[in-house]
mmCIF file of C-alpha atoms and ligand atoms in Angstrom:
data_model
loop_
_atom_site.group_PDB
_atom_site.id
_atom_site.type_symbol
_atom_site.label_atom_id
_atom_site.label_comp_id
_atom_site.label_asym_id
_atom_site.label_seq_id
_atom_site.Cartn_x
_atom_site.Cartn_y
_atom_site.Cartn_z
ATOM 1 C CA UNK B 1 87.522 123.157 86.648
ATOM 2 C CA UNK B 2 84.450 121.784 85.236
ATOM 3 C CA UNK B 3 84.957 118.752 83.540
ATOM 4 C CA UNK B 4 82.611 116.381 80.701
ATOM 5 C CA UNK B 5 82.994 112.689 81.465
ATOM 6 C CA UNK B 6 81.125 111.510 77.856
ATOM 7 C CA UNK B 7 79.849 107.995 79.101
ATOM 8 C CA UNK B 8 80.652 104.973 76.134
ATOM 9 C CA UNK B 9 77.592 103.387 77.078
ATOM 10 C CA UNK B 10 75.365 105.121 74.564
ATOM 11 C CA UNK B 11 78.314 104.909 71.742
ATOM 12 C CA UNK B 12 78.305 102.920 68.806
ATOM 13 C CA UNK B 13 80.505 99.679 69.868
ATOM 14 C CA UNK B 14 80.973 98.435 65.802
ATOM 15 C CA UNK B 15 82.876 101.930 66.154
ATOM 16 C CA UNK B 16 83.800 102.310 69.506
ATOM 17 C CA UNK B 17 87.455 103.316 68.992
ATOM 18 C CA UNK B 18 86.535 106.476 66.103
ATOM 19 C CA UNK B 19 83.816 107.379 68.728
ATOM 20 C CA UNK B 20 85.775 107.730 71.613
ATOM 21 C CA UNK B 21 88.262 109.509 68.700
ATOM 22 C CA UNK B 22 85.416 111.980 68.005
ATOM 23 C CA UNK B 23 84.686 112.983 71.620
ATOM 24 C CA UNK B 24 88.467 113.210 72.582
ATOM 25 C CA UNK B 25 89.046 115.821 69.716
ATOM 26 C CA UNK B 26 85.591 117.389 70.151
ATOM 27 C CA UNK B 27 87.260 118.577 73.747
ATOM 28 C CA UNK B 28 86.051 116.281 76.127
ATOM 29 C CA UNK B 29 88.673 115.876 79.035
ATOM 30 C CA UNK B 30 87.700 112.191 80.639
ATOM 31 C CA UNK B 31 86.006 108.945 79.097
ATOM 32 C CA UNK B 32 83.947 107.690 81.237
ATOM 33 C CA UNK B 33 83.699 103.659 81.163
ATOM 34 C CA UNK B 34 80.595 102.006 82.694
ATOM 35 C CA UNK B 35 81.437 98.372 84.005
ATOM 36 C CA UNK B 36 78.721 96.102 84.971
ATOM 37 C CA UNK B 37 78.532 92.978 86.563
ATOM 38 C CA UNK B 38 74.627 91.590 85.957
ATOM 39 C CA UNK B 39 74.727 91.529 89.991
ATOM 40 C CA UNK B 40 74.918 95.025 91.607
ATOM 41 C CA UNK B 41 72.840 96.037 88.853
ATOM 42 C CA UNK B 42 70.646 93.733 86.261
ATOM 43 C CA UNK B 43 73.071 93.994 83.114
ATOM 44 C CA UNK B 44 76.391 93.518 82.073
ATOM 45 C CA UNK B 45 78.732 95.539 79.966
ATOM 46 C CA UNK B 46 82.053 94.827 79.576
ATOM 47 C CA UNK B 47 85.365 94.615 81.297
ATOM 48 C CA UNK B 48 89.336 94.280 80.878
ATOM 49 C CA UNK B 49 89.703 93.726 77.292
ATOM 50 C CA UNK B 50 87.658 96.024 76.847
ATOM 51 C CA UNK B 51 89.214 98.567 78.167
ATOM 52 C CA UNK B 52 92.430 97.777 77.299
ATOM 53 C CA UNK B 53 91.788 97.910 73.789
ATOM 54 C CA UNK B 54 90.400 101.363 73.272
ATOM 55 C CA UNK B 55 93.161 102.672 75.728
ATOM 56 C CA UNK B 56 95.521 102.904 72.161
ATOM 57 C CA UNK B 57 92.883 105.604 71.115
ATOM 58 C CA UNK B 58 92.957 108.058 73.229
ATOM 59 C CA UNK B 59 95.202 109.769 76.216
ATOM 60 C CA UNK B 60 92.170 111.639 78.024
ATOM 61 C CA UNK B 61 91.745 110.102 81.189
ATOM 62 C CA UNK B 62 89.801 106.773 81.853
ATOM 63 C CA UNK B 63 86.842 107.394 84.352
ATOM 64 C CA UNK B 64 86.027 103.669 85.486
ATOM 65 C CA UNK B 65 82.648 103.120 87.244
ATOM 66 C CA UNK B 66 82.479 100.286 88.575
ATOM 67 C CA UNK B 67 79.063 99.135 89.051
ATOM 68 C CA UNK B 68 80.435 95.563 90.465
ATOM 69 C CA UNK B 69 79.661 93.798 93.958
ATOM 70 C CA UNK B 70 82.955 93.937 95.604
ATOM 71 C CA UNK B 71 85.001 95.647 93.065
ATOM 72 C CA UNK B 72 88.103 95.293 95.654
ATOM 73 C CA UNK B 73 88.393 92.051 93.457
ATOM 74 C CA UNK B 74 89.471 93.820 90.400
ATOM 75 C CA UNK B 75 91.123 96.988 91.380
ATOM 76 C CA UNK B 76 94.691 95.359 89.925
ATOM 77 C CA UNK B 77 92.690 93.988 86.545
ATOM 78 C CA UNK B 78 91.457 97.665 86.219
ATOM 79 C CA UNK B 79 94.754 99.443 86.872
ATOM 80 C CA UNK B 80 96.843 97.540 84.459
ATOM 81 C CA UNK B 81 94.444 97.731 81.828
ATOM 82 C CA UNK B 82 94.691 101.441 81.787
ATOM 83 C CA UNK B 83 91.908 103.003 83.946
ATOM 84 C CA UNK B 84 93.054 106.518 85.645
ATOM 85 C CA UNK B 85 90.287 107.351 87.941
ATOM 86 C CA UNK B 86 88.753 104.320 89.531
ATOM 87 C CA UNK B 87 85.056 105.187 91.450
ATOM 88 C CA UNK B 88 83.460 102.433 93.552
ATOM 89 C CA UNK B 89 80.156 101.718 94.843
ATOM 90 C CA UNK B 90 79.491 102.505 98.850
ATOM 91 C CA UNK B 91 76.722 100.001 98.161
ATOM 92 C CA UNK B 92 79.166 97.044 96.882
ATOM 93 C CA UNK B 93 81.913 97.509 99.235
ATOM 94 C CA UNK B 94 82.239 94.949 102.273
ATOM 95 C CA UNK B 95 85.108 97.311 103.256
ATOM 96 C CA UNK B 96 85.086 100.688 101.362
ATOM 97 C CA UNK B 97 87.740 102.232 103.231
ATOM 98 C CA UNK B 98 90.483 99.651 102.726
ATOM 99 C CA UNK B 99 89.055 99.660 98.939
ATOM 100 C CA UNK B 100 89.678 103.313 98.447
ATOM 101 C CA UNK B 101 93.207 103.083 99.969
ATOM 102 C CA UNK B 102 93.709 100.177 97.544
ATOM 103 C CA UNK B 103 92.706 102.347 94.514
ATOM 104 C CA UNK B 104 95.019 105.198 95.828
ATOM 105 C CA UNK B 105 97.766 102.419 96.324
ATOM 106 C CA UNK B 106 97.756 101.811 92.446
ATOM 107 C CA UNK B 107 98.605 105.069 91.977
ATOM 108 C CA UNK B 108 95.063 106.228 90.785
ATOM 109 C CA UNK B 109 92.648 108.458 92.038
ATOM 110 C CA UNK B 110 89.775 107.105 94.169
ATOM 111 C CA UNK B 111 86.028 107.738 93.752
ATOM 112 C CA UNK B 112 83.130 106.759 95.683
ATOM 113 C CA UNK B 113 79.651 106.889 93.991
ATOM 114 C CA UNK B 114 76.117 107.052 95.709
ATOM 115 C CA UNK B 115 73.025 105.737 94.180
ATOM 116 C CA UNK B 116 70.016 108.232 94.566
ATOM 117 C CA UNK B 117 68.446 106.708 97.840
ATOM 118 C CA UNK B 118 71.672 106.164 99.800
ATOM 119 C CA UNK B 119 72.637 109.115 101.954
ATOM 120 C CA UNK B 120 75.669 111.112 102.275
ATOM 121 C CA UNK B 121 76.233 110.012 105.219
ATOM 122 C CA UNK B 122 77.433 106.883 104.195
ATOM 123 C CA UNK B 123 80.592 109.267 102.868
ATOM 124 C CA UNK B 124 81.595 109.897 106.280
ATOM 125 C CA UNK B 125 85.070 108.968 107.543
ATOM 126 C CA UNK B 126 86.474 108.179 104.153
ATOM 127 C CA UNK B 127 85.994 111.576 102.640
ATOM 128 C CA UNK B 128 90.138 112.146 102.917
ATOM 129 C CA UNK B 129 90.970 108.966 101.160
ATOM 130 C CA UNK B 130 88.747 110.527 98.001
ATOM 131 C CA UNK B 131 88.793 112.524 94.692
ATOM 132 C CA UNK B 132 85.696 112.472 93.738
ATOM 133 C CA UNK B 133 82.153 111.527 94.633
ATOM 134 C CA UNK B 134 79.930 110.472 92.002
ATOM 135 C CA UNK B 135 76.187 111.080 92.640
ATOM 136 C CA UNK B 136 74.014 108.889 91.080
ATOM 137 C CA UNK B 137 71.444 110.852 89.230
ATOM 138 C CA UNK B 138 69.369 107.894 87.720
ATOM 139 C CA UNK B 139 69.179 104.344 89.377
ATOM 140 C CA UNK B 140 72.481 102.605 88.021
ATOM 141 C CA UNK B 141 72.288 100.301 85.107
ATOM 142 C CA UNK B 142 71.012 101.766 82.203
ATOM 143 C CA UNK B 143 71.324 104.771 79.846
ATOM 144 C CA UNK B 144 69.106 107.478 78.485
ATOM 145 C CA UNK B 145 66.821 107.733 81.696
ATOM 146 C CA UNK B 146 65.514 110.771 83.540
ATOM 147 C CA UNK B 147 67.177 113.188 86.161
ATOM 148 C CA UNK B 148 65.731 112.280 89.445
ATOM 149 C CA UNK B 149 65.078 116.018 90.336
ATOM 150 C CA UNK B 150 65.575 115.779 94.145
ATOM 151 C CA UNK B 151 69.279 114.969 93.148
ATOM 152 C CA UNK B 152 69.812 118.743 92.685
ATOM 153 C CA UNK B 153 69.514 119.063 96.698
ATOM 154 C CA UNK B 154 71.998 116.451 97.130
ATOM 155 C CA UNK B 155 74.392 117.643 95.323
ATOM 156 C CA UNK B 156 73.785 121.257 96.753
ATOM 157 C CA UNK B 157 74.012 119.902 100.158
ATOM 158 C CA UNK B 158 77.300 117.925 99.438
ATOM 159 C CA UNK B 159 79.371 121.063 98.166
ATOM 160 C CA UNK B 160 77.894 123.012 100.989
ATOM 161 C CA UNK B 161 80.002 120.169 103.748
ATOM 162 C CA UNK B 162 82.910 119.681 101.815
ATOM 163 C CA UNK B 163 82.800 123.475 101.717
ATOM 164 C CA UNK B 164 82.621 123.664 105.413
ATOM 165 C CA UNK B 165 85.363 120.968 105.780
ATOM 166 C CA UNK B 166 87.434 122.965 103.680
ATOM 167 C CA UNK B 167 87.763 119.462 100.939
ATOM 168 C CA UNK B 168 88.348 119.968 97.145
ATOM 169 C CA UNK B 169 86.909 117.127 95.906
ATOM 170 C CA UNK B 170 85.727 117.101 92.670
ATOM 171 C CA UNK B 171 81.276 116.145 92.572
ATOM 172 C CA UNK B 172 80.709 113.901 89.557
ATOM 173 C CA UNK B 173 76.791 113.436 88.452
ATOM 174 C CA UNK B 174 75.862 110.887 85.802
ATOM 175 C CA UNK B 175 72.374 110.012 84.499
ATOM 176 C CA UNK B 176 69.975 111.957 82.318
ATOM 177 C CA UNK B 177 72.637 114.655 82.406
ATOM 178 C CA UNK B 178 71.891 116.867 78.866
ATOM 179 C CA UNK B 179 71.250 120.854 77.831
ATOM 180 C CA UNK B 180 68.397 121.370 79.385
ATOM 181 C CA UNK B 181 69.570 119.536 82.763
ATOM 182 C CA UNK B 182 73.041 120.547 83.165
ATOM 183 C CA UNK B 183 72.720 123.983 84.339
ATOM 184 C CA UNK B 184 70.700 122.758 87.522
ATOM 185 C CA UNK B 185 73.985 120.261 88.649
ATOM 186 C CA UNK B 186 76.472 122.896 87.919
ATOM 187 C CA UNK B 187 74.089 125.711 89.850
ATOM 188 C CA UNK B 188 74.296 123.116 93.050
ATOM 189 C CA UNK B 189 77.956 122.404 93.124
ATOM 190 C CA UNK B 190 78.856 119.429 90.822
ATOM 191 C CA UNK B 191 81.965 120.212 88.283
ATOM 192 C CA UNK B 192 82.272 116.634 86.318
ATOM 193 C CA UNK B 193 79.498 115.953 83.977
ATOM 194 C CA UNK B 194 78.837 112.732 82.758
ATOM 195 C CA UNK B 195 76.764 112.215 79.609
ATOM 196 C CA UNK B 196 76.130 109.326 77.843
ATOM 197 C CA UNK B 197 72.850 109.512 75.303
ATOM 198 C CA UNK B 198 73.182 113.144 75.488
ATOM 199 C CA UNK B 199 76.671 112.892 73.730
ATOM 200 C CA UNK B 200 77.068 109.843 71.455
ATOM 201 C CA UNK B 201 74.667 109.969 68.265
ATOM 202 C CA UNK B 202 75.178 111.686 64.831
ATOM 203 C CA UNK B 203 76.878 114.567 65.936
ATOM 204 C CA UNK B 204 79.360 113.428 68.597
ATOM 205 C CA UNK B 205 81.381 116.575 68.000
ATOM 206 C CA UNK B 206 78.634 119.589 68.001
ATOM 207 C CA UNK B 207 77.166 117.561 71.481
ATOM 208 C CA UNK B 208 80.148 117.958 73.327
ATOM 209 C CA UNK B 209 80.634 121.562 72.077
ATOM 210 C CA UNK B 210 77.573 123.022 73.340
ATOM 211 C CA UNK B 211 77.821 120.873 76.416
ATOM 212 C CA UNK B 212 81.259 122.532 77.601
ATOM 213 C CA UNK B 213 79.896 125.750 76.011
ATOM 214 C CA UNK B 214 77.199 125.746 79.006
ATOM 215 C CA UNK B 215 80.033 124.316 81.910
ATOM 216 C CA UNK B 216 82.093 127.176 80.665
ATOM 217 C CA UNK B 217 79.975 129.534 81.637
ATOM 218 C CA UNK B 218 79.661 128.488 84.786
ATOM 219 C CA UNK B 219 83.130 128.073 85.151
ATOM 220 C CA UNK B 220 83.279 132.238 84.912
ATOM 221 C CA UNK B 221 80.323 132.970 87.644
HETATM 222 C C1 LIG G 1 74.095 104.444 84.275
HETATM 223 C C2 LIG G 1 75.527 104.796 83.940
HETATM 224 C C3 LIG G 1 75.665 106.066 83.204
HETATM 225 C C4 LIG G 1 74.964 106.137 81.865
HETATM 226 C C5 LIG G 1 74.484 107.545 81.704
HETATM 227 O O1 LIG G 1 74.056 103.433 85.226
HETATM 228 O O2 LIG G 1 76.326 104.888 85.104
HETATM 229 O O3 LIG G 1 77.032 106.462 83.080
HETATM 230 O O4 LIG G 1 75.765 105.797 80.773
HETATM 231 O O5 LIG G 1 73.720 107.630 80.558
HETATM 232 P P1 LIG G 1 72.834 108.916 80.223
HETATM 233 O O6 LIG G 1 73.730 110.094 80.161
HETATM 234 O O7 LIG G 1 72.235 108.564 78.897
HETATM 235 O O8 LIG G 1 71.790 109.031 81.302
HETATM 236 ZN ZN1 LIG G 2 78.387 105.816 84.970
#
């Protein structure tokens, strides 16, 4: 199933609860939650009150990123304050299999995310202890920049192994995802769209409507 991970990063915090309201009723099946710790990458965001606060506005699921140096630290913090889907850096993790099996120990499901320049290599022998892989499609840290381009052969070549090692795990892309670049990720392989700038601005609602109008259609090829 293609899925459309609106990212609160580019929301409107003074109304962060009716925005997240807006893209929940618009259709959008996760929230994705950027958390960022000024040291893995060069700002910070916000964390577990955060999070548990705008988890009384909405039951879609909570798809935390943690952009963190050792997020192992706060994979209880992030459970209890209501995160679903819990995705890790390979980059930040001293030990990233023990931190996946801690994620899946919380009951939650485990991602791992890539930034553009690390190979996929680095997902070898943890690929079973995963849901998802989230491929960087920007450097992390910021919203609103540009689709590094060579990501489309990444993600291409990443459906085409799990393919061939018979693994349905979901492919996740996030950064300068929007109309004109979606197509090109869902043509290679990736099924969870994240969007941030491309969804939250005056029309929260008609965004995410012709965004899933475009993954549903290639839901049907
Ligand atoms: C960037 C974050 C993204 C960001 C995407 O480091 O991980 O989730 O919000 O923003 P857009 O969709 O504007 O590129
Ligand atoms: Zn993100």
């Amino acid at each position: 199933m293609n899925i459309l991970s609106p990212s609160i990063l580019s929301a409107d915090f003074k109304n962060l609860g009716d925005q997240i309201a807006r893209a929940d009723r618009a259709g959008a099946q996760y929230i994705h939650i950027d958390v960022m710790d000024g040291a893995f990458v060069p700002t910070i965001t916000f964390g577990m009150p955060v999070i548990s606060s705008i988890r009384k506005t909405t039951e879609k699921v909570f798809d935390v990123h943690l952009m963190v140096e050792n997020p192992d630290r706060f994979i209880d913090d992030f459970a209890a304050c209501g995160a679903d889907l819990i995705t890790v850096h390979a980059e930040a993790c001293t030990h990233l299999d023990s931190t996946l099996q801690h994620i899946r120990d919380k009951g939650l499901k485990a991602g791992v995310a890539l930034c553009p320049s690390t190979p996929l290599c680095a997902l070898d022998y943890v690929l079973k202890k995963v849901d998802m892989v989230l491929l960087m499609t920007v450097n992390p840290g910021f919203g609103g920049q540009k689709y590094i381009p060579e990501m489309t052969e990444k993600i291409a070549e990443l459906r085409k192994r799990l393919d061939l090692l018979g693994l349905n795990i979901d492919i996740e892309v996030d950064g300068g995802i929007n109309a004109s670049t979606i197509e090109a990720v869902l043509k290679a392989g990736a099924n969870v769209c994240v969007a941030g700038s491309a969804v939250f601005g005056d029309d929260i609602e008609g965004n995410v409507k012709k965004l899933l109008q475009i993954m549903k259609r290639y839901e049907e090829k």
